[in-house]
Coordinates of C-alpha atoms and ligand atoms in Angstrom, one line a residue:
M675 CA 173.7 320.3 133.7
S676 CA 177.3 320.8 134.2
E677 CA 179.9 318.6 132.7
L678 CA 181.0 317.2 135.9
N679 CA 176.9 316.2 136.7
K680 CA 177.2 314.3 133.4
I681 CA 180.5 312.4 134.3
A682 CA 179.3 311.5 137.3
L683 CA 175.6 310.5 135.6
K684 CA 177.9 308.4 133.1
I685 CA 179.0 306.3 135.8
I686 CA 176.5 305.7 137.9
S687 CA 173.0 305.7 135.8
D688 CA 171.3 302.6 134.5
G689 CA 172.1 299.8 136.4
K690 CA 176.1 300.8 136.0
G691 CA 178.0 300.9 139.1
I692 CA 181.7 301.2 140.1
L693 CA 184.5 298.9 140.0
A694 CA 186.8 299.5 143.2
A695 CA 190.7 298.1 141.8
D696 CA 192.6 300.5 143.4
E697 CA 193.9 298.0 146.1
S698 CA 197.2 299.5 147.2
N699 CA 200.1 297.1 146.9
G700 CA 200.3 296.7 150.4
T701 CA 196.4 295.4 149.9
M702 CA 196.3 293.5 146.9
T703 CA 199.5 292.2 148.3
K704 CA 197.3 290.5 151.4
R705 CA 194.4 289.9 148.7
L706 CA 197.2 288.0 146.4
E707 CA 198.9 286.0 149.2
S708 CA 195.8 284.7 150.9
V709 CA 195.3 282.4 147.2
N710 CA 198.9 281.7 147.4
I711 CA 200.0 284.5 144.4
T712 CA 203.0 285.9 144.5
S713 CA 202.1 289.6 145.1
S714 CA 204.6 290.7 141.6
P715 CA 203.8 294.2 139.6
E716 CA 203.2 291.6 136.7
N717 CA 200.7 289.1 138.7
R718 CA 198.7 292.4 140.0
L719 CA 198.5 293.4 136.2
L720 CA 197.3 290.2 134.5
F721 CA 194.4 289.5 137.2
R722 CA 193.2 293.1 136.6
E723 CA 193.3 293.0 132.9
I724 CA 191.2 289.9 133.3
L725 CA 188.7 292.0 135.0
F726 CA 189.2 295.0 132.6
S727 CA 188.3 293.1 129.4
S728 CA 185.6 291.5 130.7
Q729 CA 182.1 291.3 128.5
S730 CA 180.5 292.9 131.8
L731 CA 182.9 296.1 131.3
K732 CA 181.2 296.6 128.5
K733 CA 177.1 296.7 130.1
Y734 CA 177.4 297.0 133.5
I735 CA 180.0 299.1 134.4
G736 CA 180.4 302.7 134.4
G737 CA 184.0 303.9 136.3
V738 CA 186.7 301.5 137.1
I739 CA 188.6 303.2 140.0
L740 CA 193.3 302.2 139.6
Y741 CA 195.7 302.8 141.9
D742 CA 198.8 304.6 140.5
E743 CA 200.8 301.4 139.3
T744 CA 198.4 300.5 137.6
I745 CA 197.2 303.2 135.7
N746 CA 200.4 303.5 134.5
Q747 CA 200.5 300.1 133.2
T748 CA 200.1 298.4 129.8
T749 CA 198.8 295.1 129.3
S750 CA 200.1 291.9 127.8
F751 CA 198.4 292.9 124.4
G752 CA 200.0 297.0 124.5
K753 CA 197.4 298.6 125.2
S754 CA 197.1 300.9 128.4
I755 CA 194.9 300.1 131.1
P756 CA 193.4 303.6 130.7
N757 CA 193.0 303.1 127.1
L758 CA 191.3 299.2 127.6
I759 CA 188.9 300.6 130.1
S760 CA 187.6 303.1 127.8
S761 CA 187.4 300.9 125.2
S762 CA 184.7 299.1 127.1
G763 CA 183.1 302.6 127.1
A764 CA 183.8 302.6 131.1
L765 CA 185.5 305.8 132.5
P766 CA 189.2 305.0 134.4
G767 CA 189.1 306.9 137.6
I768 CA 192.4 307.1 140.4
K769 CA 192.6 307.1 144.3
V770 CA 194.8 309.9 144.2
D771 CA 195.0 310.1 149.0
T772 CA 198.4 308.2 149.7
G773 CA 196.8 306.5 152.6
A774 CA 195.4 306.6 156.4
K775 CA 198.0 307.3 158.7
D776 CA 197.5 307.7 162.4
L777 CA 195.9 311.0 163.8
A778 CA 198.9 313.1 166.3
N779 CA 196.4 313.4 169.3
S780 CA 194.0 310.6 168.8
S781 CA 196.5 307.8 168.4
E782 CA 194.1 305.2 168.0
E783 CA 192.6 306.9 165.3
K784 CA 193.2 307.9 161.2
I785 CA 194.3 311.1 159.7
T786 CA 194.1 310.3 155.3
E787 CA 196.8 312.0 153.6
G788 CA 197.9 313.3 150.1
L789 CA 197.0 317.1 149.7
D790 CA 200.8 318.3 149.2
G791 CA 201.4 318.6 145.3
L792 CA 197.8 316.5 144.9
R793 CA 197.0 319.7 141.6
E794 CA 200.3 318.7 140.0
R795 CA 199.2 314.6 140.8
L796 CA 195.8 315.5 139.1
K797 CA 197.2 316.9 135.7
R798 CA 199.4 314.0 135.2
Y799 CA 196.6 311.8 136.1
Y800 CA 193.8 313.7 133.6
E801 CA 196.3 313.4 131.0
L802 CA 196.5 309.7 131.3
G803 CA 193.0 309.1 131.0
A804 CA 191.8 309.6 134.5
R805 CA 187.9 311.1 135.2
F806 CA 187.3 310.7 138.4
T807 CA 189.3 310.3 141.2
K808 CA 188.8 308.5 144.8
W809 CA 189.8 310.2 148.4
R810 CA 188.9 307.5 151.6
G811 CA 188.8 309.0 154.9
V812 CA 188.3 305.9 157.4
Y813 CA 186.6 306.3 160.5
N814 CA 186.5 303.4 163.8
I815 CA 183.3 303.2 166.1
G816 CA 184.3 302.9 169.7
D817 CA 183.1 304.0 173.0
K818 CA 184.7 307.4 172.1
Y819 CA 185.2 307.4 168.5
P820 CA 185.1 308.4 166.1
S821 CA 186.1 311.9 167.8
K822 CA 185.2 315.1 166.6
L823 CA 189.0 316.0 166.2
A824 CA 188.8 312.5 163.3
I825 CA 185.1 313.4 161.9
N826 CA 186.9 317.3 161.5
S827 CA 190.3 317.0 160.4
N828 CA 188.8 314.1 157.7
A829 CA 186.1 316.3 156.4
H830 CA 188.3 319.1 155.6
A831 CA 191.1 316.9 153.9
L832 CA 187.9 315.4 151.7
A833 CA 186.8 319.3 150.9
R834 CA 190.5 320.1 149.8
Y835 CA 190.8 317.2 147.8
S836 CA 187.1 317.7 146.6
A837 CA 187.5 321.1 145.4
L838 CA 191.5 320.3 143.7
V839 CA 189.4 317.9 141.7
Q840 CA 186.6 319.8 140.3
E841 CA 189.1 322.4 139.4
S842 CA 191.1 319.5 137.2
E843 CA 187.8 318.8 135.6
M844 CA 187.6 315.3 137.4
V845 CA 184.3 314.2 140.0
P846 CA 186.2 313.3 142.8
I847 CA 184.5 310.0 144.5
V848 CA 183.8 310.9 148.4
E849 CA 184.6 308.1 150.3
P850 CA 183.7 308.5 154.5
E851 CA 184.1 304.5 155.3
I852 CA 182.9 304.0 158.9
L853 CA 184.6 300.3 159.2
M854 CA 182.3 297.3 160.5
D855 CA 185.3 296.2 162.9
G856 CA 184.1 295.9 166.4
D857 CA 180.4 295.2 168.9
H858 CA 178.5 298.3 168.3
S859 CA 174.7 298.2 167.3
A860 CA 173.7 299.2 163.7
D861 CA 171.8 301.7 165.5
T862 CA 175.6 303.4 167.0
C863 CA 176.6 302.8 163.3
L864 CA 173.7 304.8 162.0
K865 CA 174.4 307.5 164.5
K866 CA 178.0 307.5 163.6
T867 CA 177.9 307.5 159.7
S868 CA 175.1 310.4 160.0
E869 CA 177.2 312.3 161.7
V870 CA 180.4 312.0 159.8
I871 CA 178.7 312.9 156.5
K872 CA 176.9 315.6 157.6
K873 CA 180.5 317.1 159.0
C874 CA 181.7 316.1 155.4
F875 CA 179.2 317.6 153.6
D876 CA 179.5 321.3 156.4
E877 CA 183.0 321.4 154.4
L878 CA 181.9 320.3 151.2
I879 CA 179.9 323.1 151.3
S880 CA 182.2 325.6 152.9
H881 CA 184.5 324.9 150.3
N882 CA 182.2 326.0 147.4
V883 CA 182.3 322.3 145.8
D884 CA 179.8 322.1 143.2
L885 CA 177.7 318.8 145.1
T886 CA 175.7 318.1 141.7
G887 CA 179.9 316.7 140.6
I888 CA 180.4 314.7 143.3
I889 CA 179.8 310.9 143.9
L890 CA 179.5 309.7 147.8
K891 CA 181.2 306.6 148.6
P892 CA 179.3 305.3 152.0
N893 CA 178.8 301.8 154.4
M894 CA 176.1 300.8 154.2
I895 CA 174.8 300.7 158.1
L896 CA 175.7 297.6 159.6
P897 CA 175.9 296.4 163.1
G898 CA 179.6 295.7 163.8
N899 CA 181.1 292.5 162.7
H900 CA 181.8 291.2 166.8
S901 CA 177.9 292.7 167.8
N902 CA 174.9 290.3 168.9
D903 CA 172.7 292.7 167.2
K904 CA 172.0 290.1 164.1
I905 CA 169.9 292.5 161.3
S906 CA 167.1 291.8 158.6
S907 CA 168.9 292.7 154.7
E908 CA 165.6 294.7 154.8
E909 CA 166.4 296.8 158.3
V910 CA 170.2 297.5 156.6
S911 CA 168.2 299.1 153.8
Q912 CA 166.0 300.7 155.9
K913 CA 168.8 302.1 158.2
T914 CA 170.8 303.0 155.5
L915 CA 167.8 304.7 154.1
E916 CA 167.5 306.7 157.0
C917 CA 170.6 308.0 157.3
L918 CA 171.0 309.0 154.0
K919 CA 168.1 311.2 153.6
N920 CA 169.1 312.6 156.9
S921 CA 172.4 313.8 155.9
V922 CA 173.3 313.9 152.4
P923 CA 171.9 317.1 150.7
T924 CA 169.3 316.3 147.5
E925 CA 171.7 318.1 144.9
V926 CA 174.2 314.9 144.8
P927 CA 173.9 312.8 142.1
G928 CA 174.4 309.2 143.1
I929 CA 175.3 307.0 145.9
A930 CA 177.9 304.0 145.6
F931 CA 178.5 301.6 148.2
L932 CA 181.2 300.1 149.2
S933 CA 181.6 296.5 150.4
G934 CA 183.9 296.9 153.4
G935 CA 184.3 293.4 153.9
Q936 CA 180.7 292.0 153.7
S937 CA 180.3 289.1 151.4
E938 CA 179.8 289.0 147.8
I939 CA 175.9 287.7 148.6
E940 CA 174.6 290.3 151.4
A941 CA 176.4 293.2 149.9
T942 CA 174.1 292.1 146.6
E943 CA 171.4 291.5 148.4
N944 CA 171.3 294.7 151.2
L945 CA 171.6 297.1 147.3
N946 CA 168.7 295.6 145.9
L947 CA 166.4 296.1 148.8
I948 CA 168.1 299.9 149.1
N949 CA 167.1 300.2 145.8
Q950 CA 163.3 298.2 145.8
N951 CA 162.9 301.0 149.2
N952 CA 164.3 303.7 147.6
D953 CA 162.4 306.8 148.0
T954 CA 164.9 309.5 147.3
K955 CA 166.3 310.9 143.8
F956 CA 169.3 309.2 144.5
I957 CA 170.7 306.8 142.4
M958 CA 172.1 304.0 144.5
T959 CA 174.6 302.0 143.2
Y960 CA 177.8 299.8 144.1
S961 CA 181.4 301.2 143.8
Y962 CA 182.8 297.3 145.6
G963 CA 186.3 296.0 145.4
R964 CA 186.0 292.7 147.2
A965 CA 182.6 292.1 146.6
L966 CA 182.8 292.0 142.7
Q967 CA 186.6 290.4 142.6
Q968 CA 186.4 288.0 145.7
N969 CA 185.2 284.6 143.6
A970 CA 187.2 285.8 140.9
L971 CA 190.8 286.0 142.7
K972 CA 189.8 282.7 144.1
V973 CA 189.1 280.9 140.1
W974 CA 191.8 282.8 138.8
S975 CA 194.0 281.7 141.5
K976 CA 193.4 278.1 141.1
N977 CA 194.9 277.9 137.1
T978 CA 195.6 281.4 136.2
K979 CA 196.0 280.4 132.5
D980 CA 191.8 280.0 133.1
I981 CA 190.7 283.3 132.3
Q982 CA 187.8 282.4 130.6
S983 CA 186.8 280.8 134.3
T984 CA 188.0 284.2 135.7
Q985 CA 186.0 286.2 133.9
N986 CA 183.2 284.0 134.0
T987 CA 183.0 284.1 137.5
F988 CA 183.4 288.2 137.3
N989 CA 180.8 289.0 134.7
H990 CA 178.0 287.1 136.9
R991 CA 178.7 289.3 139.7
V992 CA 178.7 292.3 137.7
K993 CA 175.7 291.4 136.6
M994 CA 173.6 290.5 139.7
C995 CA 175.6 293.8 141.5
S996 CA 174.0 295.5 138.5
L997 CA 170.7 293.9 138.4
A998 CA 170.7 294.8 142.5
A999 CA 171.2 298.5 141.4
K1000 CA 167.8 298.4 139.9
G1001 CA 166.3 296.7 142.5
R1002 CA 165.5 293.6 140.3
W1003 CA 168.1 291.2 141.2
S1004 CA 166.9 287.9 143.2
N1005 CA 167.4 284.7 144.7
E1006 CA 166.5 282.4 141.6
L1007 CA 168.8 284.6 139.2
E1008 CA 171.7 284.5 141.7
N1009 CA 171.7 280.7 141.7
K1010 CA 170.7 280.5 137.5
Ligands
LIG1693 P1 185.8 296.8 149.4 O1 184.4 297.3 148.7 O2 186.5 296.0 149.3 O3 185.0 297.8 150.8 O4 186.5 298.3 148.4 C1 185.7 299.6 148.2 C2 187.2 300.5 148.6 O5 187.0 301.6 147.8 C3 187.4 300.7 149.8 O6 188.6 301.9 150.0

Protein backbone atom coordinates (compact mmCIF):
# COMPACT_ATOMS: atom_id res chain seq x y z
CA MET A 1 0.00 0.00 0.00
CA SER A 2 1.49 3.37 -0.97
CA GLU A 3 1.72 6.23 1.53
CA LEU A 4 -0.75 8.21 -0.60
CA ASN A 5 -3.23 5.34 -0.57
CA LYS A 6 -2.92 5.18 3.23
CA ILE A 7 -3.68 8.89 3.55
CA ALA A 8 -6.70 8.61 1.22
CA LEU A 9 -8.07 5.67 3.22
CA LYS A 10 -7.49 7.42 6.54
CA ILE A 11 -9.67 10.31 5.34
CA ILE A 12 -12.63 8.28 4.05
CA SER A 13 -12.74 4.88 5.81
CA ASP A 14 -15.15 3.62 8.50
CA GLY A 15 -17.96 6.08 7.87
CA LYS A 16 -15.65 9.08 8.00
CA GLY A 17 -16.01 11.87 5.48
CA ILE A 18 -14.74 15.33 4.68
CA LEU A 19 -15.86 18.72 5.95
CA ALA A 20 -15.49 21.15 3.04
CA ALA A 21 -14.84 24.46 4.82
CA ASP A 22 -12.79 25.93 1.99
CA GLU A 23 -15.22 28.62 0.86
CA SER A 24 -13.26 31.48 -0.68
CA ASN A 25 -13.71 34.84 1.06
CA GLY A 26 -16.19 35.81 -1.66
CA THR A 27 -18.34 32.71 -1.15
CA MET A 28 -18.07 32.86 2.66
CA THR A 29 -19.17 36.49 2.54
CA LYS A 30 -22.34 35.44 0.69
CA ARG A 31 -23.01 32.69 3.23
CA LEU A 32 -22.47 34.98 6.25
CA GLU A 33 -24.40 37.92 4.82
CA SER A 34 -27.35 35.62 4.08
CA VAL A 35 -27.70 35.28 7.89
CA ASN A 36 -26.86 38.93 8.60
CA ILE A 37 -23.34 38.39 9.90
CA THR A 38 -20.55 40.70 8.77
CA SER A 39 -17.87 38.83 6.84
CA SER A 40 -14.64 39.81 8.60
CA PRO A 41 -11.55 37.58 9.02
CA GLU A 42 -12.45 37.38 12.75
CA ASN A 43 -16.03 36.23 12.12
CA ARG A 44 -14.98 33.72 9.47
CA LEU A 45 -12.47 32.30 11.97
CA LEU A 46 -14.94 32.31 14.83
CA PHE A 47 -17.55 30.22 13.03
CA ARG A 48 -14.98 27.82 11.68
CA GLU A 49 -13.16 27.28 14.97
CA ILE A 50 -16.50 26.37 16.56
CA LEU A 51 -17.00 23.67 13.93
CA PHE A 52 -13.40 22.45 14.10
CA SER A 53 -13.51 22.05 17.87
CA SER A 54 -16.75 20.02 17.80
CA GLN A 55 -16.81 16.50 19.24
CA SER A 56 -18.02 15.04 15.95
CA LEU A 57 -14.68 15.76 14.30
CA LYS A 58 -13.05 13.03 16.36
CA LYS A 59 -15.46 10.29 15.32
CA TYR A 60 -16.80 11.16 11.91
CA ILE A 61 -14.50 13.55 10.03
CA GLY A 62 -11.34 12.25 8.36
CA GLY A 63 -10.33 15.52 6.72
CA VAL A 64 -11.17 19.22 6.67
CA ILE A 65 -10.60 21.29 3.54
CA LEU A 66 -9.41 24.81 4.33
CA TYR A 67 -9.04 28.03 2.42
CA ASP A 68 -5.70 29.87 2.34
CA GLU A 69 -6.85 32.47 4.88
CA THR A 70 -7.93 29.80 7.38
CA ILE A 71 -4.88 27.55 7.23
CA ASN A 72 -2.82 30.58 8.28
CA GLN A 73 -5.09 31.57 11.20
CA THR A 74 -4.70 30.94 14.93
CA THR A 75 -7.75 30.26 17.11
CA SER A 76 -8.93 32.54 19.90
CA PHE A 77 -7.41 29.99 22.34
CA GLY A 78 -3.99 30.18 20.70
CA LYS A 79 -3.80 27.01 18.60
CA SER A 80 -3.08 27.09 14.87
CA ILE A 81 -6.02 25.88 12.78
CA PRO A 82 -4.11 22.91 11.29
CA ASN A 83 -3.11 21.89 14.85
CA LEU A 84 -6.69 22.14 16.07
CA ILE A 85 -7.83 19.83 13.27
CA SER A 86 -5.00 17.30 13.72
CA SER A 87 -5.55 17.20 17.48
CA SER A 88 -9.00 15.69 16.81
CA GLY A 89 -7.46 13.03 14.55
CA ALA A 90 -8.57 14.53 11.23
CA LEU A 91 -6.19 15.63 8.48
CA PRO A 92 -5.99 19.24 7.35
CA GLY A 93 -6.46 19.80 3.60
CA ILE A 94 -6.27 22.88 1.44
CA LYS A 95 -8.01 24.24 -1.65
CA VAL A 96 -5.21 25.10 -4.06
CA ASP A 97 -7.01 26.27 -7.18
CA THR A 98 -7.38 30.02 -7.54
CA GLY A 99 -10.90 29.90 -8.89
CA ALA A 100 -12.89 29.38 -12.08
CA LYS A 101 -12.39 32.08 -14.74
CA ASP A 102 -14.15 32.65 -18.07
CA LEU A 103 -12.91 30.19 -20.66
CA ALA A 104 -11.58 32.03 -23.71
CA ASN A 105 -13.54 31.19 -26.89
CA SER A 106 -16.43 29.71 -24.92
CA SER A 107 -17.73 32.64 -22.97
CA GLU A 108 -20.42 30.83 -20.99
CA GLU A 109 -18.00 28.26 -19.60
CA LYS A 110 -15.24 28.27 -17.00
CA ILE A 111 -11.67 27.09 -16.69
CA THR A 112 -10.14 26.65 -13.26
CA GLU A 113 -6.80 28.40 -12.75
CA GLY A 114 -3.96 28.06 -10.24
CA LEU A 115 -1.17 26.00 -11.83
CA ASP A 116 1.38 28.84 -11.93
CA GLY A 117 3.62 28.63 -8.86
CA LEU A 118 1.64 25.66 -7.56
CA ARG A 119 4.71 23.52 -6.77
CA GLU A 120 6.05 26.22 -4.43
CA ARG A 121 2.66 26.84 -2.79
CA LEU A 122 2.26 23.11 -2.16
CA LYS A 123 5.57 23.00 -0.33
CA ARG A 124 4.39 25.76 2.02
CA TYR A 125 1.02 24.10 2.63
CA TYR A 126 2.73 20.81 3.47
CA GLU A 127 4.88 22.63 6.03
CA LEU A 128 1.70 24.13 7.52
CA GLY A 129 0.35 20.59 8.01
CA ALA A 130 -1.79 19.93 4.91
CA ARG A 131 -1.85 16.31 3.76
CA PHE A 132 -4.43 16.58 1.02
CA THR A 133 -5.66 19.21 -1.42
CA LYS A 134 -8.63 20.16 -3.54
CA TRP A 135 -9.09 21.54 -7.06
CA ARG A 136 -12.57 22.07 -8.48
CA GLY A 137 -13.39 22.12 -12.17
CA VAL A 138 -16.89 23.41 -12.85
CA TYR A 139 -19.17 22.67 -15.80
CA ASN A 140 -22.65 23.81 -16.71
CA ILE A 141 -25.20 21.83 -18.68
CA GLY A 142 -26.83 23.48 -21.68
CA ASP A 143 -27.66 22.62 -25.30
CA LYS A 144 -24.00 22.95 -26.28
CA TYR A 145 -22.46 22.54 -22.85
CA PRO A 146 -20.24 21.31 -21.47
CA SER A 147 -18.25 21.74 -24.68
CA LYS A 148 -15.33 19.50 -25.64
CA LEU A 149 -13.11 22.52 -25.03
CA ALA A 150 -14.28 22.89 -21.40
CA ILE A 151 -14.16 19.14 -20.78
CA ASN A 152 -10.65 18.76 -22.21
CA SER A 153 -9.07 21.86 -20.72
CA ASN A 154 -10.43 21.31 -17.20
CA ALA A 155 -9.42 17.63 -17.27
CA HIS A 156 -5.91 18.64 -18.34
CA ALA A 157 -5.64 21.14 -15.48
CA LEU A 158 -6.97 18.60 -12.94
CA ALA A 159 -4.34 16.09 -14.09
CA ARG A 160 -1.44 18.56 -13.94
CA TYR A 161 -2.60 19.63 -10.48
CA SER A 162 -2.89 16.01 -9.28
CA ALA A 163 0.59 15.11 -10.50
CA LEU A 164 2.12 18.09 -8.68
CA VAL A 165 0.20 17.33 -5.48
CA GLN A 166 1.35 13.70 -5.42
CA GLU A 167 4.93 14.84 -6.07
CA SER A 168 4.50 16.88 -2.84
CA GLU A 169 3.33 13.74 -0.99
CA MET A 170 -0.24 14.87 -0.59
CA VAL A 171 -3.50 13.33 -1.82
CA PRO A 172 -5.33 15.31 -4.50
CA ILE A 173 -9.11 15.53 -4.37
CA VAL A 174 -10.17 15.59 -8.00
CA GLU A 175 -13.42 17.53 -8.20
CA PRO A 176 -15.21 17.83 -11.52
CA GLU A 177 -18.53 19.46 -10.58
CA ILE A 178 -21.44 19.51 -13.00
CA LEU A 179 -23.72 22.23 -11.66
CA MET A 180 -27.33 21.51 -10.80
CA ASP A 181 -28.49 24.78 -12.46
CA GLY A 182 -30.87 24.31 -15.38
CA ASP A 183 -33.88 22.37 -16.61
CA HIS A 184 -32.04 19.27 -17.83
CA SER A 185 -33.15 15.74 -16.94
CA ALA A 186 -31.29 13.35 -14.66
CA ASP A 187 -30.41 11.26 -17.73
CA THR A 188 -28.71 14.26 -19.32
CA CYS A 189 -26.79 14.79 -16.08
CA LEU A 190 -25.81 11.11 -16.17
CA LYS A 191 -24.55 11.34 -19.76
CA LYS A 192 -22.61 14.59 -19.25
CA THR A 193 -21.16 13.61 -15.88
CA SER A 194 -19.93 10.29 -17.30
CA GLU A 195 -18.27 12.09 -20.22
CA VAL A 196 -16.58 14.62 -17.92
CA ILE A 197 -15.31 11.99 -15.43
CA LYS A 198 -14.03 9.67 -18.17
CA LYS A 199 -12.02 12.50 -19.71
CA CYS A 200 -10.58 13.40 -16.29
CA PHE A 201 -9.31 9.84 -15.85
CA ASP A 202 -7.87 9.75 -19.40
CA GLU A 203 -5.81 12.80 -18.46
CA LEU A 204 -4.87 11.56 -14.98
CA ILE A 205 -3.58 8.34 -16.55
CA SER A 206 -1.66 10.27 -19.25
CA HIS A 207 0.01 12.30 -16.48
CA ASN A 208 1.01 9.10 -14.59
CA VAL A 209 -1.07 9.98 -11.56
CA ASP A 210 -1.24 7.15 -8.99
CA LEU A 211 -4.98 6.43 -8.98
CA THR A 212 -4.75 4.63 -5.63
CA GLY A 213 -3.71 7.94 -4.07
CA ILE A 214 -6.55 10.25 -5.11
CA ILE A 215 -10.12 10.86 -3.94
CA LEU A 216 -12.75 11.64 -6.56
CA LYS A 217 -15.27 14.31 -5.57
CA PRO A 218 -18.15 14.25 -8.03
CA ASN A 219 -21.72 15.48 -8.08
CA MET A 220 -24.54 12.99 -7.64
CA ILE A 221 -26.75 12.36 -10.66
CA LEU A 222 -29.71 14.72 -10.27
CA PRO A 223 -32.15 16.52 -12.53
CA GLY A 224 -31.54 20.28 -12.97
CA ASN A 225 -33.00 22.52 -10.28
CA HIS A 226 -35.53 23.91 -12.80
CA SER A 227 -36.41 20.55 -14.32
CA ASN A 228 -39.86 18.94 -14.26
CA ASP A 229 -38.09 15.60 -14.05
CA LYS A 230 -38.51 14.87 -10.33
CA ILE A 231 -36.91 11.56 -9.40
CA SER A 232 -36.79 9.54 -6.18
CA SER A 233 -33.73 9.11 -3.98
CA GLU A 234 -33.67 5.47 -5.04
CA GLU A 235 -33.32 6.56 -8.70
CA VAL A 236 -30.65 9.12 -7.78
CA SER A 237 -28.66 6.35 -6.13
CA GLN A 238 -29.08 3.95 -9.06
CA LYS A 239 -28.09 6.51 -11.67
CA THR A 240 -25.16 7.77 -9.59
CA LEU A 241 -23.82 4.22 -9.17
CA GLU A 242 -24.31 3.50 -12.88
CA CYS A 243 -22.32 6.62 -13.77
CA LEU A 244 -19.43 5.84 -11.43
CA LYS A 245 -19.24 2.16 -12.36
CA ASN A 246 -18.88 3.15 -16.00
CA SER A 247 -16.41 5.96 -15.63
CA VAL A 248 -14.12 5.45 -12.60
CA PRO A 249 -11.15 3.03 -12.77
CA THR A 250 -11.31 0.38 -10.03
CA GLU A 251 -7.94 1.41 -8.52
CA VAL A 252 -9.51 4.58 -7.09
CA PRO A 253 -10.06 3.97 -3.35
CA GLY A 254 -12.97 6.25 -2.78
CA ILE A 255 -15.53 8.75 -3.82
CA ALA A 256 -16.56 11.68 -1.62
CA PHE A 257 -19.57 13.51 -3.00
CA LEU A 258 -20.16 17.25 -2.98
CA SER A 259 -23.63 18.37 -1.90
CA GLY A 260 -23.97 20.99 -4.65
CA GLY A 261 -27.10 22.77 -3.43
CA GLN A 262 -29.05 19.76 -2.13
CA SER A 263 -30.67 20.27 1.27
CA GLU A 264 -29.03 18.62 4.26
CA ILE A 265 -31.65 15.87 4.32
CA GLU A 266 -31.56 15.20 0.56
CA ALA A 267 -27.77 14.94 0.58
CA THR A 268 -27.95 12.54 3.54
CA GLU A 269 -30.75 10.37 2.18
CA ASN A 270 -29.18 10.09 -1.27
CA LEU A 271 -25.80 9.11 0.18
CA ASN A 272 -27.50 6.53 2.39
CA LEU A 273 -29.18 4.84 -0.58
CA ILE A 274 -25.99 5.00 -2.64
CA ASN A 275 -24.32 3.01 0.14
CA GLN A 276 -27.20 0.59 0.58
CA ASN A 277 -27.10 -0.15 -3.15
CA ASN A 278 -23.31 0.04 -3.50
CA ASP A 279 -22.18 -3.03 -5.45
CA THR A 280 -18.71 -1.61 -6.16
CA LYS A 281 -15.50 -1.69 -4.15
CA PHE A 282 -15.37 2.09 -3.94
CA ILE A 283 -15.86 3.71 -0.54
CA MET A 284 -18.70 6.22 -0.97
CA THR A 285 -18.79 9.09 1.50
CA TYR A 286 -19.37 12.83 1.89
CA SER A 287 -17.30 15.90 1.27
CA TYR A 288 -20.03 18.38 2.01
CA GLY A 289 -19.87 22.11 2.47
CA ARG A 290 -23.39 23.49 2.63
CA ALA A 291 -25.04 20.17 3.59
CA LEU A 292 -22.91 20.03 6.77
CA GLN A 293 -22.84 23.70 7.71
CA GLN A 294 -26.16 25.27 6.70
CA ASN A 295 -28.17 24.69 9.87
CA ALA A 296 -25.21 25.22 12.19
CA LEU A 297 -24.63 28.61 10.54
CA LYS A 298 -28.28 29.56 11.05
CA VAL A 299 -28.17 28.62 14.73
CA TRP A 300 -24.87 30.46 15.25
CA SER A 301 -26.15 33.60 13.53
CA LYS A 302 -28.99 33.88 16.06
CA ASN A 303 -26.52 34.06 18.94
CA THR A 304 -22.84 33.99 18.06
CA LYS A 305 -21.95 33.31 21.71
CA ASP A 306 -24.01 30.11 21.80
CA ILE A 307 -21.23 27.71 20.93
CA GLN A 308 -22.99 24.71 22.47
CA SER A 309 -26.15 24.92 20.33
CA THR A 310 -24.10 25.55 17.19
CA GLN A 311 -21.94 22.51 17.92
CA ASN A 312 -24.96 20.34 18.81
CA THR A 313 -26.55 21.15 15.45
CA PHE A 314 -23.31 20.46 13.58
CA ASN A 315 -22.60 17.24 15.54
CA HIS A 316 -26.03 15.86 14.68
CA ARG A 317 -25.58 16.62 10.97
CA VAL A 318 -22.15 15.03 10.83
CA LYS A 319 -23.36 11.94 12.68
CA MET A 320 -26.28 11.55 10.23
CA CYS A 321 -23.91 11.85 7.26
CA SER A 322 -21.60 9.27 8.79
CA LEU A 323 -24.52 6.87 9.22
CA ALA A 324 -25.41 7.50 5.57
CA ALA A 325 -21.81 6.72 4.58
CA LYS A 326 -22.42 3.26 6.07
CA GLY A 327 -25.95 2.92 4.66
CA ARG A 328 -27.36 3.00 8.19
CA TRP A 329 -29.21 6.33 8.23
CA SER A 330 -32.99 6.49 8.71
CA ASN A 331 -35.69 9.12 9.16
CA GLU A 332 -36.23 7.87 12.71
CA LEU A 333 -32.59 8.44 13.64
CA GLU A 334 -32.71 11.82 11.91
CA ASN A 335 -35.59 12.99 14.09
CA LYS A 336 -34.63 11.30 17.35
P1 LIG B 1 -21.04 21.86 -1.33
O1 LIG B 1 -21.17 20.55 -0.60
O2 LIG B 1 -21.68 23.02 -0.63
O3 LIG B 1 -21.40 21.74 -2.78
O4 LIG B 1 -19.50 22.23 -1.29
C1 LIG B 1 -18.58 21.26 -1.56
C2 LIG B 1 -17.43 21.84 -2.26
O5 LIG B 1 -16.32 21.71 -1.80
C3 LIG B 1 -17.65 22.54 -3.53
O6 LIG B 1 -16.44 22.79 -4.14
